[in-house]
Tab-separated table of C-alpha atoms in Angstrom:
chain	number	residue	atom	x	y	z
A	1	UNK	CA	17.025	2.566	-21.811
A	2	UNK	CA	15.645	5.789	-23.278
A	3	UNK	CA	12.893	3.891	-25.079
A	4	UNK	CA	12.031	1.942	-21.946
A	5	UNK	CA	11.893	5.210	-19.985
A	6	UNK	CA	9.493	6.757	-22.497
A	7	UNK	CA	7.179	3.746	-22.283
A	8	UNK	CA	7.306	3.779	-18.472
A	9	UNK	CA	6.320	7.456	-18.362
A	10	UNK	CA	3.510	6.894	-20.849
A	11	UNK	CA	2.049	3.969	-18.847
A	12	UNK	CA	2.503	5.865	-15.580
A	13	UNK	CA	0.880	9.120	-16.723
A	14	UNK	CA	-1.995	7.320	-18.438
A	15	UNK	CA	-3.108	5.820	-15.127
A	16	UNK	CA	-1.916	8.150	-12.369
A	17	UNK	CA	-3.347	11.328	-13.908
A	18	UNK	CA	-6.878	9.903	-13.934
A	19	UNK	CA	-9.365	11.220	-11.379
A	20	UNK	CA	-10.423	7.659	-10.560
A	21	UNK	CA	-6.879	6.770	-9.493
A	22	UNK	CA	-6.549	9.842	-7.267
A	23	UNK	CA	-9.941	9.282	-5.629
A	24	UNK	CA	-9.314	5.558	-5.105
A	25	UNK	CA	-5.856	6.157	-3.645
A	26	UNK	CA	-7.114	8.718	-1.146
A	27	UNK	CA	-10.289	6.867	-0.172
A	28	UNK	CA	-8.902	3.326	0.049
A	29	UNK	CA	-7.436	3.720	3.608
A	30	UNK	CA	-10.822	5.055	4.720
A	31	UNK	CA	-12.585	2.109	3.078
A	32	UNK	CA	-10.207	-0.345	4.769
A	33	UNK	CA	-10.930	1.310	8.122
A	34	UNK	CA	-14.676	1.022	7.486
A	35	UNK	CA	-14.301	-2.652	6.515
A	36	UNK	CA	-12.421	-3.350	9.760
A	37	UNK	CA	-15.236	-1.887	11.869
A	38	UNK	CA	-18.037	-3.178	9.633
A	39	UNK	CA	-18.673	-6.372	11.684
A	40	UNK	CA	-19.157	-4.287	14.826
A	41	UNK	CA	-21.483	-1.880	13.047
A	42	UNK	CA	-23.471	-4.750	11.545
A	43	UNK	CA	-23.902	-6.366	14.951
A	44	UNK	CA	-24.942	-2.988	16.387
A	45	UNK	CA	-27.530	-2.044	13.787
A	46	UNK	CA	-28.687	-5.489	12.639
A	47	UNK	CA	-30.551	-6.354	15.827
A	48	UNK	CA	-34.093	-7.488	15.115
A	49	UNK	CA	-37.248	-7.120	17.154
A	50	UNK	CA	-37.503	-8.786	20.538
A	51	UNK	CA	-38.839	-12.312	20.058
A	52	UNK	CA	-41.513	-13.492	22.474
A	53	UNK	CA	-41.286	-17.142	23.451
A	54	UNK	CA	-43.825	-18.923	25.636
A	55	UNK	CA	-42.253	-21.426	28.046
A	56	UNK	CA	-43.931	-24.663	29.141
A	57	UNK	CA	-41.812	-26.010	31.993
A	58	UNK	CA	-43.017	-29.340	33.322
A	59	UNK	CA	-39.962	-29.582	35.595
A	60	UNK	CA	-40.735	-26.372	37.484
A	61	UNK	CA	-36.996	-25.631	37.663
A	62	UNK	CA	-35.884	-23.865	34.482
A	63	UNK	CA	-38.542	-21.347	33.428
A	64	UNK	CA	-38.312	-19.056	36.448
A	65	UNK	CA	-34.541	-18.729	35.996
A	66	UNK	CA	-34.513	-17.880	32.308
A	67	UNK	CA	-33.389	-14.280	31.772
A	68	UNK	CA	-35.009	-12.142	29.084
A	69	UNK	CA	-32.961	-9.607	27.109
A	70	UNK	CA	-33.186	-7.388	24.030
A	71	UNK	CA	-33.221	-10.439	21.793
A	72	UNK	CA	-35.796	-12.649	23.497
A	73	UNK	CA	-38.602	-12.250	26.034
A	74	UNK	CA	-39.673	-15.383	27.935
A	75	UNK	CA	-43.324	-15.726	28.992
A	76	UNK	CA	-43.939	-18.496	31.548
A	77	UNK	CA	-47.082	-20.565	31.055
A	78	UNK	CA	-48.532	-22.382	34.022
A	79	UNK	CA	-49.622	-25.944	33.194
A	80	UNK	CA	-50.161	-25.262	29.509
A	81	UNK	CA	-50.820	-27.943	26.904
A	82	UNK	CA	-48.179	-28.053	24.176
A	83	UNK	CA	-50.468	-28.536	21.170
A	84	UNK	CA	-52.893	-25.910	22.383
A	85	UNK	CA	-50.112	-23.400	23.009
A	86	UNK	CA	-48.635	-24.049	19.584
A	87	UNK	CA	-51.946	-23.103	17.967
A	88	UNK	CA	-52.298	-20.112	20.283
A	89	UNK	CA	-48.815	-18.821	19.434
A	90	UNK	CA	-49.726	-18.826	15.742
A	91	UNK	CA	-52.868	-16.816	16.423
A	92	UNK	CA	-51.010	-14.340	18.647
A	93	UNK	CA	-48.171	-14.101	16.084
A	94	UNK	CA	-45.602	-14.948	18.756
A	95	UNK	CA	-42.151	-16.217	17.783
A	96	UNK	CA	-42.546	-19.684	19.279
A	97	UNK	CA	-42.893	-22.037	22.233
A	98	UNK	CA	-40.135	-23.570	24.389
A	99	UNK	CA	-41.061	-26.959	25.867
A	100	UNK	CA	-39.079	-28.321	28.839
A	101	UNK	CA	-39.650	-31.902	29.968
A	102	UNK	CA	-40.131	-32.996	33.558
A	103	UNK	CA	-36.848	-34.941	33.701
A	104	UNK	CA	-34.709	-32.168	32.231
A	105	UNK	CA	-32.061	-32.500	34.968
A	106	UNK	CA	-31.507	-36.206	34.328
A	107	UNK	CA	-32.195	-35.975	30.580
A	108	UNK	CA	-30.865	-32.631	29.256
A	109	UNK	CA	-32.047	-33.457	25.724
A	110	UNK	CA	-35.729	-33.341	26.762
A	111	UNK	CA	-36.153	-29.760	25.539
A	112	UNK	CA	-37.635	-28.521	22.269
A	113	UNK	CA	-38.069	-25.098	20.666
A	114	UNK	CA	-41.024	-24.687	18.286
A	115	UNK	CA	-40.782	-21.541	16.125
A	116	UNK	CA	-43.306	-19.846	13.854
A	117	UNK	CA	-40.557	-18.160	11.816
A	118	UNK	CA	-36.929	-18.744	10.913
A	119	UNK	CA	-34.733	-19.131	13.966
A	120	UNK	CA	-31.131	-17.977	14.404
A	121	UNK	CA	-27.970	-19.581	15.744
A	122	UNK	CA	-27.452	-16.794	18.286
A	123	UNK	CA	-30.947	-17.241	19.722
A	124	UNK	CA	-30.613	-21.013	20.010
A	125	UNK	CA	-27.169	-20.717	21.621
A	126	UNK	CA	-28.529	-18.158	24.085
A	127	UNK	CA	-31.328	-20.479	25.207
A	128	UNK	CA	-29.074	-23.549	25.310
A	129	UNK	CA	-26.402	-21.766	27.388
A	130	UNK	CA	-28.930	-20.559	29.946
A	131	UNK	CA	-30.551	-23.987	30.326
A	132	UNK	CA	-27.139	-25.690	30.577
A	133	UNK	CA	-26.100	-23.394	33.435
A	134	UNK	CA	-29.391	-23.988	35.269
A	135	UNK	CA	-29.064	-27.764	34.959
A	136	UNK	CA	-25.434	-27.597	36.096
A	137	UNK	CA	-26.427	-25.682	39.240
A	138	UNK	CA	-29.218	-28.151	39.986
A	139	UNK	CA	-26.848	-31.092	39.697
A	140	UNK	CA	-24.363	-29.396	42.040
A	141	UNK	CA	-27.083	-28.923	44.642
A	142	UNK	CA	-27.508	-32.696	44.827
A	143	UNK	CA	-24.155	-32.863	46.650
A	144	UNK	CA	-25.629	-30.872	49.592
A	145	UNK	CA	-22.752	-28.409	49.829
A	146	UNK	CA	-23.300	-25.322	51.974
A	147	UNK	CA	-22.654	-21.899	50.465
A	148	UNK	CA	-22.270	-23.494	47.061
A	149	UNK	CA	-22.714	-20.270	45.106
A	150	UNK	CA	-20.142	-18.436	47.230
A	151	UNK	CA	-17.665	-21.259	46.657
A	152	UNK	CA	-18.224	-21.132	42.913
A	153	UNK	CA	-17.768	-17.372	42.872
A	154	UNK	CA	-14.487	-17.649	44.763
A	155	UNK	CA	-13.013	-20.352	42.527
A	156	UNK	CA	-14.022	-18.513	39.333
A	157	UNK	CA	-10.929	-17.026	37.686
A	158	UNK	CA	-10.244	-14.943	34.568
A	159	UNK	CA	-6.639	-14.971	33.340
A	160	UNK	CA	-5.102	-12.351	31.072
A	161	UNK	CA	-2.029	-14.040	29.628
A	162	UNK	CA	0.846	-11.639	28.948
A	163	UNK	CA	3.308	-12.765	26.274
A	164	UNK	CA	6.927	-11.579	26.092
A	165	UNK	CA	9.474	-12.032	23.335
A	166	UNK	CA	12.768	-13.249	24.759
A	167	UNK	CA	15.726	-11.476	23.176
A	168	UNK	CA	19.371	-10.668	23.608
A	169	UNK	CA	18.639	-7.524	25.600
A	170	UNK	CA	18.297	-7.677	29.366
A	171	UNK	CA	14.579	-6.932	29.352
A	172	UNK	CA	12.129	-8.976	27.338
A	173	UNK	CA	9.661	-7.164	25.104
A	174	UNK	CA	5.912	-7.640	25.233
A	175	UNK	CA	4.193	-9.049	22.162
A	176	UNK	CA	0.652	-9.519	20.894
A	177	UNK	CA	0.049	-12.556	18.715
A	178	UNK	CA	-3.484	-11.413	17.855
A	179	UNK	CA	-2.335	-7.999	16.641
A	180	UNK	CA	0.559	-9.563	14.693
A	181	UNK	CA	-1.740	-12.101	13.062
A	182	UNK	CA	-4.300	-9.497	12.049
A	183	UNK	CA	-1.662	-7.121	10.690
A	184	UNK	CA	-0.012	-9.966	8.772
A	185	UNK	CA	-3.331	-11.008	7.253
A	186	UNK	CA	-4.111	-7.439	6.165
A	187	UNK	CA	-0.651	-7.011	4.600
A	188	UNK	CA	-0.901	-10.347	2.812
A	189	UNK	CA	-4.344	-9.449	1.508
A	190	UNK	CA	-3.010	-6.125	0.178
A	191	UNK	CA	-0.297	-8.040	-1.735
A	192	UNK	CA	-2.907	-10.482	-3.055
A	193	UNK	CA	-5.009	-7.535	-4.241
A	194	UNK	CA	-2.113	-5.836	-6.036
A	195	UNK	CA	-0.833	-8.993	-7.750
A	196	UNK	CA	-4.244	-9.925	-9.126
A	197	UNK	CA	-5.534	-6.471	-10.084
A	198	UNK	CA	-2.405	-4.834	-11.480
A	199	UNK	CA	-1.173	-8.019	-13.153
A	200	UNK	CA	-4.414	-8.271	-15.108
A	201	UNK	CA	-4.084	-4.556	-16.040
A	202	UNK	CA	-0.805	-5.327	-17.823
A	203	UNK	CA	-2.392	-8.224	-19.701
A	204	UNK	CA	-5.495	-6.267	-20.753
A	205	UNK	CA	-3.406	-3.305	-21.918
A	206	UNK	CA	-1.293	-5.521	-24.174
A	207	UNK	CA	-4.358	-7.304	-25.587
A	208	UNK	CA	-6.026	-3.968	-26.456
A	209	UNK	CA	-2.929	-2.632	-28.210
A	210	UNK	CA	-2.423	-5.922	-30.026
A	211	UNK	CA	-6.006	-5.898	-31.358
A	212	UNK	CA	-5.653	-2.310	-32.575
A	213	UNK	CA	-2.329	-3.241	-34.257
A	214	UNK	CA	-0.560	-0.449	-32.353
A	215	UNK	CA	2.123	-2.876	-31.192
A	216	UNK	CA	3.056	-3.750	-34.753
A	217	UNK	CA	3.760	-0.061	-35.420
A	218	UNK	CA	5.660	0.447	-32.153
A	219	UNK	CA	7.983	-2.529	-32.608
A	220	UNK	CA	9.249	-0.970	-35.839
A	221	UNK	CA	11.153	1.510	-33.628
A	222	UNK	CA	11.264	-0.288	-30.244
A	223	UNK	CA	12.413	-3.815	-29.495
A	224	UNK	CA	9.630	-6.109	-28.233
A	225	UNK	CA	11.596	-6.752	-25.024
A	226	UNK	CA	11.879	-3.001	-24.368
A	227	UNK	CA	8.141	-2.617	-24.957
A	228	UNK	CA	7.328	-5.388	-22.490
A	229	UNK	CA	9.701	-4.078	-19.816
A	230	UNK	CA	8.362	-0.531	-20.212
A	231	UNK	CA	4.785	-1.673	-19.679
A	232	UNK	CA	5.665	-3.827	-16.672
A	233	UNK	CA	7.775	-1.175	-14.967
A	234	UNK	CA	5.253	1.571	-15.761
A	235	UNK	CA	2.365	-0.241	-14.102
A	236	UNK	CA	4.685	-1.257	-11.245
A	237	UNK	CA	5.430	2.451	-10.693
A	238	UNK	CA	1.681	3.094	-10.487
A	239	UNK	CA	1.228	0.404	-7.837
A	240	UNK	CA	4.283	1.627	-5.917
A	241	UNK	CA	2.930	5.187	-5.961
A	242	UNK	CA	-0.331	3.981	-4.473
A	243	UNK	CA	1.446	2.119	-1.674
A	244	UNK	CA	3.676	5.129	-0.904
A	245	UNK	CA	0.638	7.417	-0.643
A	246	UNK	CA	-1.141	4.916	1.606
A	247	UNK	CA	1.992	4.588	3.717
A	248	UNK	CA	2.199	8.355	4.216
A	249	UNK	CA	-1.490	8.507	5.179
A	250	UNK	CA	-1.125	5.599	7.627
A	251	UNK	CA	1.971	7.152	9.224
A	252	UNK	CA	0.086	10.445	9.614
A	253	UNK	CA	-2.840	8.608	11.221
A	254	UNK	CA	-0.535	6.756	13.619
A	255	UNK	CA	1.207	9.976	14.627
A	256	UNK	CA	-1.812	12.273	15.047
A	257	UNK	CA	-5.197	10.521	14.788
A	258	UNK	CA	-4.699	7.448	16.998
A	259	UNK	CA	-3.243	9.384	19.990
A	260	UNK	CA	-6.190	11.791	19.776
A	261	UNK	CA	-8.898	9.111	19.948
A	262	UNK	CA	-7.333	6.716	22.495
A	263	UNK	CA	-8.749	6.859	26.056
A	264	UNK	CA	-6.493	8.546	28.604
A	265	UNK	CA	-5.840	5.384	30.659
A	266	UNK	CA	-4.742	3.373	27.601
A	267	UNK	CA	-2.691	6.307	26.318
A	268	UNK	CA	-0.850	6.574	29.642
A	269	UNK	CA	-0.015	2.847	29.544
A	270	UNK	CA	1.242	3.178	25.973
A	271	UNK	CA	3.421	6.148	26.884
A	272	UNK	CA	4.795	4.243	29.884
A	273	UNK	CA	5.720	1.287	27.656
A	274	UNK	CA	7.325	3.574	25.061
A	275	UNK	CA	9.393	5.262	27.797
A	276	UNK	CA	10.871	1.914	28.846
A	277	UNK	CA	8.672	0.954	31.796
A	278	UNK	CA	8.948	-2.554	33.227
A	279	UNK	CA	6.372	-4.482	31.199
A	280	UNK	CA	6.546	-7.404	33.617
A	281	UNK	CA	5.397	-5.137	36.440
A	282	UNK	CA	2.665	-3.729	34.196
A	283	UNK	CA	1.417	-7.237	33.453
A	284	UNK	CA	1.459	-8.171	37.144
A	285	UNK	CA	-0.716	-5.142	37.905
A	286	UNK	CA	-3.433	-6.440	35.577
A	287	UNK	CA	-2.697	-4.350	32.479
A	288	UNK	CA	-3.284	-6.149	29.187
A	289	UNK	CA	0.237	-5.800	27.797
A	290	UNK	CA	-0.767	-7.411	24.497
A	291	UNK	CA	-3.337	-4.698	23.795
A	292	UNK	CA	-0.959	-1.955	24.973
A	293	UNK	CA	1.800	-3.384	22.768
A	294	UNK	CA	-0.515	-3.395	19.759
A	295	UNK	CA	-1.440	0.253	20.375
A	296	UNK	CA	2.211	1.193	20.860
A	297	UNK	CA	3.138	-0.489	17.561
A	298	UNK	CA	0.366	1.360	15.719
A	299	UNK	CA	1.729	4.665	17.078
A	300	UNK	CA	5.365	3.855	16.288
A	301	UNK	CA	5.962	5.742	13.036
A	302	UNK	CA	9.383	4.123	12.581
A	303	UNK	CA	7.895	0.637	12.779
A	304	UNK	CA	5.064	1.602	10.397
A	305	UNK	CA	7.585	3.052	7.921
A	306	UNK	CA	9.616	-0.163	8.087
A	307	UNK	CA	6.527	-2.270	7.371
A	308	UNK	CA	5.551	-0.006	4.451
A	309	UNK	CA	9.090	-0.266	3.046
A	310	UNK	CA	9.061	-4.067	3.179
A	311	UNK	CA	5.565	-4.092	1.696
A	312	UNK	CA	6.867	-1.974	-1.173
A	313	UNK	CA	9.831	-4.310	-1.788
A	314	UNK	CA	7.714	-7.478	-1.843
A	315	UNK	CA	4.966	-5.823	-3.864
A	316	UNK	CA	7.382	-4.651	-6.559
A	317	UNK	CA	9.197	-8.008	-6.679
A	318	UNK	CA	5.983	-10.044	-6.750
A	319	UNK	CA	4.378	-7.776	-9.291
A	320	UNK	CA	7.388	-7.848	-11.624
A	321	UNK	CA	7.414	-11.644	-11.435
A	322	UNK	CA	3.722	-12.114	-12.175
A	323	UNK	CA	3.420	-9.167	-14.569
A	324	UNK	CA	6.029	-10.770	-16.824
A	325	UNK	CA	3.859	-13.884	-17.049
A	326	UNK	CA	0.699	-11.815	-17.593
A	327	UNK	CA	2.484	-9.868	-20.354
A	328	UNK	CA	3.423	-13.101	-22.112
A	329	UNK	CA	-0.188	-14.291	-21.943
A	330	UNK	CA	-1.524	-10.939	-23.163
A	331	UNK	CA	0.788	-11.006	-26.173
A	332	UNK	CA	-0.292	-14.561	-27.023
A	333	UNK	CA	-4.063	-14.055	-27.362
A	334	UNK	CA	-6.434	-11.734	-29.220
A	335	UNK	CA	-9.281	-11.603	-26.678
A	336	UNK	CA	-9.460	-11.496	-22.885
A	337	UNK	CA	-11.725	-14.563	-22.944
A	338	UNK	CA	-9.017	-16.579	-24.690
A	339	UNK	CA	-6.564	-15.811	-21.892
A	340	UNK	CA	-8.538	-17.656	-19.217
A	341	UNK	CA	-6.917	-21.033	-19.907
A	342	UNK	CA	-3.412	-19.567	-19.933
A	343	UNK	CA	-3.878	-17.470	-16.788
A	344	UNK	CA	-5.054	-20.428	-14.689
A	345	UNK	CA	-1.476	-21.639	-13.928
A	346	UNK	CA	-0.602	-18.049	-12.988
A	347	UNK	CA	-3.516	-17.682	-10.583
A	348	UNK	CA	-3.011	-21.020	-8.821
A	349	UNK	CA	0.152	-19.975	-6.890
A	350	UNK	CA	-1.505	-16.686	-5.889
A	351	UNK	CA	-4.583	-18.489	-4.578
A	352	UNK	CA	-2.377	-21.067	-2.822
A	353	UNK	CA	-0.414	-18.248	-1.158
A	354	UNK	CA	-3.653	-16.690	0.089
A	355	UNK	CA	-4.738	-20.045	1.552
A	356	UNK	CA	-1.345	-20.441	3.245
A	357	UNK	CA	-1.822	-16.916	4.634
A	358	UNK	CA	-4.662	-18.229	6.809
A	359	UNK	CA	-2.244	-20.812	8.232
A	360	UNK	CA	0.191	-18.044	9.173
A	361	UNK	CA	-2.322	-16.838	11.762
A	362	UNK	CA	-2.139	-20.230	13.490
A	363	UNK	CA	1.627	-20.761	13.337
A	364	UNK	CA	3.921	-18.352	11.442
A	365	UNK	CA	6.869	-20.747	11.843
A	366	UNK	CA	5.340	-24.018	10.665
A	367	UNK	CA	7.427	-25.809	7.993
A	368	UNK	CA	4.955	-25.315	5.145
A	369	UNK	CA	4.594	-21.600	5.959
A	370	UNK	CA	8.369	-21.085	6.106
A	371	UNK	CA	8.935	-22.867	2.791
A	372	UNK	CA	6.125	-20.957	1.059
A	373	UNK	CA	7.612	-17.694	2.340
A	374	UNK	CA	10.823	-18.603	0.486
A	375	UNK	CA	9.360	-19.953	-2.783
A	376	UNK	CA	9.208	-16.883	-5.083
A	377	UNK	CA	5.739	-17.619	-6.476
A	378	UNK	CA	4.147	-17.544	-2.998
A	379	UNK	CA	6.687	-15.580	-0.933
A	380	UNK	CA	5.326	-12.023	-1.430
A	381	UNK	CA	1.981	-12.808	0.215
A	382	UNK	CA	3.141	-15.369	2.784
A	383	UNK	CA	6.257	-13.486	3.901
A	384	UNK	CA	4.315	-10.265	4.473
A	385	UNK	CA	1.959	-12.308	6.639
A	386	UNK	CA	4.911	-13.535	8.718
A	387	UNK	CA	6.859	-10.283	9.127
A	388	UNK	CA	4.673	-8.683	11.871
A	389	UNK	CA	5.223	-11.794	14.027
A	390	UNK	CA	8.940	-11.001	14.218
A	391	UNK	CA	11.110	-13.302	12.108
A	392	UNK	CA	14.896	-13.315	11.575
A	393	UNK	CA	16.190	-10.663	9.166
A	394	UNK	CA	18.141	-13.223	7.136
A	395	UNK	CA	14.890	-14.965	6.164
A	396	UNK	CA	13.499	-11.711	4.767
A	397	UNK	CA	16.711	-10.999	2.838
A	398	UNK	CA	16.880	-14.537	1.436
A	399	UNK	CA	13.242	-14.358	0.362
A	400	UNK	CA	13.837	-11.051	-1.451
A	401	UNK	CA	16.978	-12.356	-3.191
A	402	UNK	CA	15.152	-15.458	-4.446
A	403	UNK	CA	12.155	-13.358	-5.519
A	404	UNK	CA	14.103	-10.864	-7.596
A	405	UNK	CA	16.395	-13.566	-9.050
A	406	UNK	CA	13.365	-15.517	-10.240
A	407	UNK	CA	11.975	-12.315	-11.749
A	408	UNK	CA	15.092	-11.959	-13.923
A	409	UNK	CA	14.677	-15.513	-15.226
A	410	UNK	CA	10.933	-15.061	-15.775
A	411	UNK	CA	11.484	-11.835	-17.726
A	412	UNK	CA	13.858	-13.687	-20.063
A	413	UNK	CA	11.290	-16.476	-20.579
A	414	UNK	CA	8.352	-14.080	-20.992
A	415	UNK	CA	10.340	-11.905	-23.396
A	416	UNK	CA	10.895	-14.826	-25.801
A	417	UNK	CA	7.148	-15.584	-25.802
A	418	UNK	CA	6.223	-11.901	-26.048
A	419	UNK	CA	8.327	-11.142	-29.152
A	420	UNK	CA	6.624	-13.960	-31.077
A	421	UNK	CA	3.117	-13.661	-29.616
A	422	UNK	CA	2.527	-10.014	-30.562
A	423	UNK	CA	2.590	-10.962	-34.260
A	424	UNK	CA	0.282	-13.988	-33.897
A	425	UNK	CA	-3.406	-13.416	-34.751
A	426	UNK	CA	-6.478	-15.531	-35.298
A	427	UNK	CA	-5.435	-18.590	-33.308
A	428	UNK	CA	-5.802	-19.417	-29.641
A	429	UNK	CA	-2.386	-20.714	-28.557
A	430	UNK	CA	-1.886	-23.800	-26.422
A	431	UNK	CA	0.836	-24.513	-23.904
A	432	UNK	CA	2.580	-26.538	-26.606
A	433	UNK	CA	2.642	-23.454	-28.838
A	434	UNK	CA	4.139	-21.344	-26.039
A	435	UNK	CA	6.879	-23.931	-25.540
A	436	UNK	CA	7.638	-23.912	-29.272
A	437	UNK	CA	7.906	-20.104	-29.224
A	438	UNK	CA	10.449	-20.327	-26.404
A	439	UNK	CA	12.766	-22.277	-28.710
A	440	UNK	CA	12.532	-19.828	-31.625
C-alpha cells in the first residue's frame, strides 16, 4: 500500500500542480455557462441585413397583409411582370421577388420565391407562415360568419401545464421535466467528458513511460499491479478534485449569484415555494410552477450538493472501470497510433451510453434506458442522466454496486495483461495475444 500511495501522490502532484490544470478548473464553469447562453447570443448578434423582397400578387389578397420586420421588407408591385421584375431585382441588387398566383386561396401551392442570393430556412418559414394565416382567414370568410375575428380571439387559448410529482406526503410536489432533462443531459455529458479525456491520459502516460523504459526500472522495486493501481487512482484523484472544485463553485453560485440576478417577481414565487406554499394554488393563479421549481432547485444548496456527490461516485466508479482497460491497452503497445484498434471496443460502450442519454430526455423510465443505467459499462453516463428526473434510491444503489463490482473484476483482468504487456516491445498485439497473456 505504501508503494501504491507514493505512485498516487506522484501522479496527482504532476497534474494538479500545473498552471493549466488550475486555470482550466476555475474557468470551466464559466465556459459551461457561456456555452449554455451561446445559442441566444448567436441569435442576437447573427442577424443579417434586412432583405428587400418585391411582391407580385395577382390575387390582390395576400400582399397588402404581409408584415415586414427586421428580417424582411416587402415591397408591393402593382401589376408587374414576373420576368421583367426578376431582371430589375438583379439590377437593383434586391434580395428577390415573391410571386403569388391568382388562385392562391384555392391552390395554396401557387406561390414562388425567386432569390438573388442564398435563402434561409427562417426567412422561408416566416413567409410561408404569414401566407398560410392569410389564406386560412380568407377561407373562413367564405362561411359568412359575423364577427369572425372576435370569435377567433375568444376561442384562442394558451395553456401552461403544471406537473406535480405524486408522493407519500399529503401535498404533491411540483416538477419540471424540461429542467430535469437538461440537467440530466449536462451531467451525462460531464461524465462522458471525464471518461474519454482522463481515461486516455492514463493510457498515454503508460505508453510514454514504456517507451522510455522507465517502467522496466520501476517494476524492479514495485509490482506491476501496484504500478497500474497507483496510476489509475492518481489520475482518478485528479478528476475527483476537479469535480469537487466545480461543485463548490456551483454551490456558491446557487447560494449567492442566482438570487442576486433573478427578477423580484420570480424570486418571490421561489421563496413562497421554498416556504411550503400551496403549489396547486400557485398553478391555478397562472404561475409557471415548472419554471419556479427549476429555479428553486438551482438555489437549493442541499440538492446541488447531493447531485455533486452522486456525480463524484459515478465518475470515480466509471473512471476506475475504464481506466483499467485503458491501462491494459497502454501497456500493450509502443505508440499511441497502435492503440487505436484496441481502444475501439472501449469507446463503443461510451458512445452508446451517450446516444442512450439523448433517449433519457424523452423517457427516463423506458426499458432500454433503465437497463443501460444498470449495465456497468453504460451506467455512469445514463444513470446520471436519469437522476434529476427523480428515480427510486434502490436503483441508484444497485447501479453503484454493480459498477464497483465490475471494476474489481476488470482490474484483475487488466492487471494480468498489464504485467505482461509492459515488457513487450516491437510488436503490435492483437486481441488473440491479449487473450493469451490473460492465461499466463
